[in-house]
């Protein structure tokens, strides 16, 4: 098959698959890297310059270099995407099975909290929360409301780390079991509390805070320390502070080195 024929087939497959509800857009190298690391079923990878993407994998993620080398195909991204990531690569991957995700959220005893976002509005903030949850080893991120937590812009902001945790949208009566700690300015200072591993940690929208129905459902109201006259923290900042107070993943063994920021 000629290179031109192979490119035409790649474009045809991409356009056919891009409309499928069970496939997720991975926009950029870091999203692709993390999805591969955490077991995503990546169906197609396209790049303006496959050689440059292979070099990125060799430099930044040698653990997935073989997968990138096998999957990446040449294509003109501006013909396939409304916006091309600076790394010049995009992919489509299978969205994780919802039933399996729900089972994981409901499984007890739970080793780490579930983050609950109550009617969030900002796609980038939700992606940042997913990235935090994955880094801290939270059991999952649950959203309530209209926003799709698997929207391409959320996945982009989360750097593909949706595949490192469980991300689902649920109604209030579908929340997994566990004591619900809702962040609220009138709550008890978080520094006086120990957050249990099976907690649901609920955060309100960026503008309106937690909804009345979620507030009524809460077992505990919790506040973060804040200087007077400061209105609020960014959603992702609030989640980071709360997860850090919970504790996070076990400390690495002495002398161990992590790939911070890779």
PDB file of C-alpha atoms in Angstrom, residues 144-259:
ATOM      1  CA  UNK A 144     -23.414  15.942  39.366  1.00  0.00           C
ATOM      2  CA  UNK A 145     -25.187  18.136  36.840  1.00  0.00           C
ATOM      3  CA  UNK A 146     -25.021  18.796  33.114  1.00  0.00           C
ATOM      4  CA  UNK A 147     -21.285  18.804  32.511  1.00  0.00           C
ATOM      5  CA  UNK A 148     -19.854  15.673  30.882  1.00  0.00           C
ATOM      6  CA  UNK A 149     -16.684  14.760  32.796  1.00  0.00           C
ATOM      7  CA  UNK A 150     -15.443  12.947  29.661  1.00  0.00           C
ATOM      8  CA  UNK A 151     -15.766  16.020  27.445  1.00  0.00           C
ATOM      9  CA  UNK A 152     -12.627  16.343  25.257  1.00  0.00           C
ATOM     10  CA  UNK A 153     -11.630  19.585  26.994  1.00  0.00           C
ATOM     11  CA  UNK A 154     -11.865  17.894  30.388  1.00  0.00           C
ATOM     12  CA  UNK A 155      -9.748  14.976  29.184  1.00  0.00           C
ATOM     13  CA  UNK A 156      -7.236  17.443  27.754  1.00  0.00           C
ATOM     14  CA  UNK A 157      -7.000  19.364  31.051  1.00  0.00           C
ATOM     15  CA  UNK A 158      -6.714  16.069  32.912  1.00  0.00           C
ATOM     16  CA  UNK A 159      -3.769  15.012  30.707  1.00  0.00           C
ATOM     17  CA  UNK A 160      -5.392  11.654  29.995  1.00  0.00           C
ATOM     18  CA  UNK A 161      -5.436  10.696  33.672  1.00  0.00           C
ATOM     19  CA  UNK A 162      -9.113   9.773  33.491  1.00  0.00           C
ATOM     20  CA  UNK A 163      -7.697   6.297  32.854  1.00  0.00           C
ATOM     21  CA  UNK A 164      -5.806   6.361  36.172  1.00  0.00           C
ATOM     22  CA  UNK A 165      -8.942   6.715  38.300  1.00  0.00           C
ATOM     23  CA  UNK A 166     -12.719   6.322  37.889  1.00  0.00           C
ATOM     24  CA  UNK A 167     -14.651   9.253  36.412  1.00  0.00           C
ATOM     25  CA  UNK A 168     -18.438   9.164  36.242  1.00  0.00           C
ATOM     26  CA  UNK A 169     -21.508  11.434  36.279  1.00  0.00           C
ATOM     27  CA  UNK A 170     -24.127  10.413  38.853  1.00  0.00           C
ATOM     28  CA  UNK A 171     -27.345  11.679  40.394  1.00  0.00           C
ATOM     29  CA  UNK A 172     -27.493  12.414  44.130  1.00  0.00           C
ATOM     30  CA  UNK A 173     -29.252   9.137  44.896  1.00  0.00           C
ATOM     31  CA  UNK A 174     -26.587   7.219  42.949  1.00  0.00           C
ATOM     32  CA  UNK A 175     -23.613   8.356  45.013  1.00  0.00           C
ATOM     33  CA  UNK A 176     -21.469   5.520  46.371  1.00  0.00           C
ATOM     34  CA  UNK A 177     -21.644   4.629  50.071  1.00  0.00           C
ATOM     35  CA  UNK A 178     -19.586   6.440  52.667  1.00  0.00           C
ATOM     36  CA  UNK A 179     -19.781   9.494  54.936  1.00  0.00           C
ATOM     37  CA  UNK A 180     -20.262  12.682  52.938  1.00  0.00           C
ATOM     38  CA  UNK A 181     -17.996  15.601  53.855  1.00  0.00           C
ATOM     39  CA  UNK A 182     -19.179  18.748  52.058  1.00  0.00           C
ATOM     40  CA  UNK A 183     -16.933  21.784  51.772  1.00  0.00           C
ATOM     41  CA  UNK A 184     -18.792  24.829  53.046  1.00  0.00           C
ATOM     42  CA  UNK A 185     -17.674  28.148  54.599  1.00  0.00           C
ATOM     43  CA  UNK A 186     -19.861  27.456  57.620  1.00  0.00           C
ATOM     44  CA  UNK A 187     -18.356  24.042  58.263  1.00  0.00           C
ATOM     45  CA  UNK A 188     -15.877  22.847  60.850  1.00  0.00           C
ATOM     46  CA  UNK A 189     -12.250  23.753  60.246  1.00  0.00           C
ATOM     47  CA  UNK A 190     -10.686  20.885  58.305  1.00  0.00           C
ATOM     48  CA  UNK A 191      -7.567  21.084  60.479  1.00  0.00           C
ATOM     49  CA  UNK A 192      -9.565  19.728  63.394  1.00  0.00           C
ATOM     50  CA  UNK A 193     -10.771  16.677  61.453  1.00  0.00           C
ATOM     51  CA  UNK A 194      -9.422  13.361  60.254  1.00  0.00           C
ATOM     52  CA  UNK A 195     -10.886  12.436  56.883  1.00  0.00           C
ATOM     53  CA  UNK A 196     -11.559   8.684  56.602  1.00  0.00           C
ATOM     54  CA  UNK A 197     -10.508   6.634  53.599  1.00  0.00           C
ATOM     55  CA  UNK A 198     -14.119   5.862  52.677  1.00  0.00           C
ATOM     56  CA  UNK A 199     -15.203   9.519  52.659  1.00  0.00           C
ATOM     57  CA  UNK A 200     -17.074  11.257  49.879  1.00  0.00           C
ATOM     58  CA  UNK A 201     -15.460  14.707  49.583  1.00  0.00           C
ATOM     59  CA  UNK A 202     -17.979  17.082  47.993  1.00  0.00           C
ATOM     60  CA  UNK A 203     -17.183  20.448  46.434  1.00  0.00           C
ATOM     61  CA  UNK A 204     -19.661  22.975  45.106  1.00  0.00           C
ATOM     62  CA  UNK A 205     -19.676  24.903  41.870  1.00  0.00           C
ATOM     63  CA  UNK A 206     -17.188  27.695  41.346  1.00  0.00           C
ATOM     64  CA  UNK A 207     -19.871  30.372  41.740  1.00  0.00           C
ATOM     65  CA  UNK A 208     -22.639  29.009  43.968  1.00  0.00           C
ATOM     66  CA  UNK A 209     -21.041  26.455  46.278  1.00  0.00           C
ATOM     67  CA  UNK A 210     -22.755  23.216  47.187  1.00  0.00           C
ATOM     68  CA  UNK A 211     -26.435  22.828  46.318  1.00  0.00           C
ATOM     69  CA  UNK A 212     -29.103  22.794  49.060  1.00  0.00           C
ATOM     70  CA  UNK A 213     -29.916  19.133  48.368  1.00  0.00           C
ATOM     71  CA  UNK A 214     -26.308  18.045  48.695  1.00  0.00           C
ATOM     72  CA  UNK A 215     -25.882  20.169  51.830  1.00  0.00           C
ATOM     73  CA  UNK A 216     -28.904  18.448  53.356  1.00  0.00           C
ATOM     74  CA  UNK A 217     -27.435  15.034  52.463  1.00  0.00           C
ATOM     75  CA  UNK A 218     -24.024  15.816  54.019  1.00  0.00           C
ATOM     76  CA  UNK A 219     -22.881  14.076  57.193  1.00  0.00           C
ATOM     77  CA  UNK A 220     -20.281  16.772  57.887  1.00  0.00           C
ATOM     78  CA  UNK A 221     -19.725  20.344  56.713  1.00  0.00           C
ATOM     79  CA  UNK A 222     -16.048  21.209  56.385  1.00  0.00           C
ATOM     80  CA  UNK A 223     -14.306  24.533  55.811  1.00  0.00           C
ATOM     81  CA  UNK A 224     -10.826  25.336  54.560  1.00  0.00           C
ATOM     82  CA  UNK A 225      -8.698  27.956  56.334  1.00  0.00           C
ATOM     83  CA  UNK A 226      -9.016  31.274  54.537  1.00  0.00           C
ATOM     84  CA  UNK A 227      -8.018  34.848  55.251  1.00  0.00           C
ATOM     85  CA  UNK A 228     -11.007  37.172  55.871  1.00  0.00           C
ATOM     86  CA  UNK A 229     -12.346  39.059  52.835  1.00  0.00           C
ATOM     87  CA  UNK A 230     -10.944  36.497  50.390  1.00  0.00           C
ATOM     88  CA  UNK A 231     -13.979  35.217  48.511  1.00  0.00           C
ATOM     89  CA  UNK A 232     -13.006  31.640  47.686  1.00  0.00           C
ATOM     90  CA  UNK A 233     -10.399  29.261  46.357  1.00  0.00           C
ATOM     91  CA  UNK A 234     -10.305  27.852  42.857  1.00  0.00           C
ATOM     92  CA  UNK A 235     -12.077  24.479  42.713  1.00  0.00           C
ATOM     93  CA  UNK A 236      -8.932  22.500  41.937  1.00  0.00           C
ATOM     94  CA  UNK A 237      -7.054  24.291  44.739  1.00  0.00           C
ATOM     95  CA  UNK A 238      -9.776  23.362  47.225  1.00  0.00           C
ATOM     96  CA  UNK A 239      -9.647  19.732  46.134  1.00  0.00           C
ATOM     97  CA  UNK A 240      -5.855  19.698  46.389  1.00  0.00           C
ATOM     98  CA  UNK A 241      -5.897  21.119  49.921  1.00  0.00           C
ATOM     99  CA  UNK A 242      -8.523  18.623  51.035  1.00  0.00           C
ATOM    100  CA  UNK A 243      -6.819  15.588  49.506  1.00  0.00           C
ATOM    101  CA  UNK A 244      -3.506  16.677  50.998  1.00  0.00           C
ATOM    102  CA  UNK A 245      -5.178  16.872  54.404  1.00  0.00           C
ATOM    103  CA  UNK A 246      -6.579  13.380  53.862  1.00  0.00           C
ATOM    104  CA  UNK A 247      -3.074  12.075  53.272  1.00  0.00           C
ATOM    105  CA  UNK A 248      -2.536  10.861  49.743  1.00  0.00           C
ATOM    106  CA  UNK A 249      -0.617   7.819  48.542  1.00  0.00           C
ATOM    107  CA  UNK A 250       1.958   6.126  50.793  1.00  0.00           C
ATOM    108  CA  UNK A 251       5.293   7.903  51.015  1.00  0.00           C
ATOM    109  CA  UNK A 252       7.945   6.336  48.754  1.00  0.00           C
ATOM    110  CA  UNK A 253      10.657   4.218  50.321  1.00  0.00           C
ATOM    111  CA  UNK A 254      13.717   6.164  51.371  1.00  0.00           C
ATOM    112  CA  UNK A 255      15.969   6.734  48.378  1.00  0.00           C
ATOM    113  CA  UNK A 256      13.243   6.034  45.818  1.00  0.00           C
ATOM    114  CA  UNK A 257      12.924   8.596  43.050  1.00  0.00           C
ATOM    115  CA  UNK A 258       9.716   9.440  41.228  1.00  0.00           C
ATOM    116  CA  UNK A 259       9.205  10.943  37.816  1.00  0.00           C
TER     117      UNK A 259
END
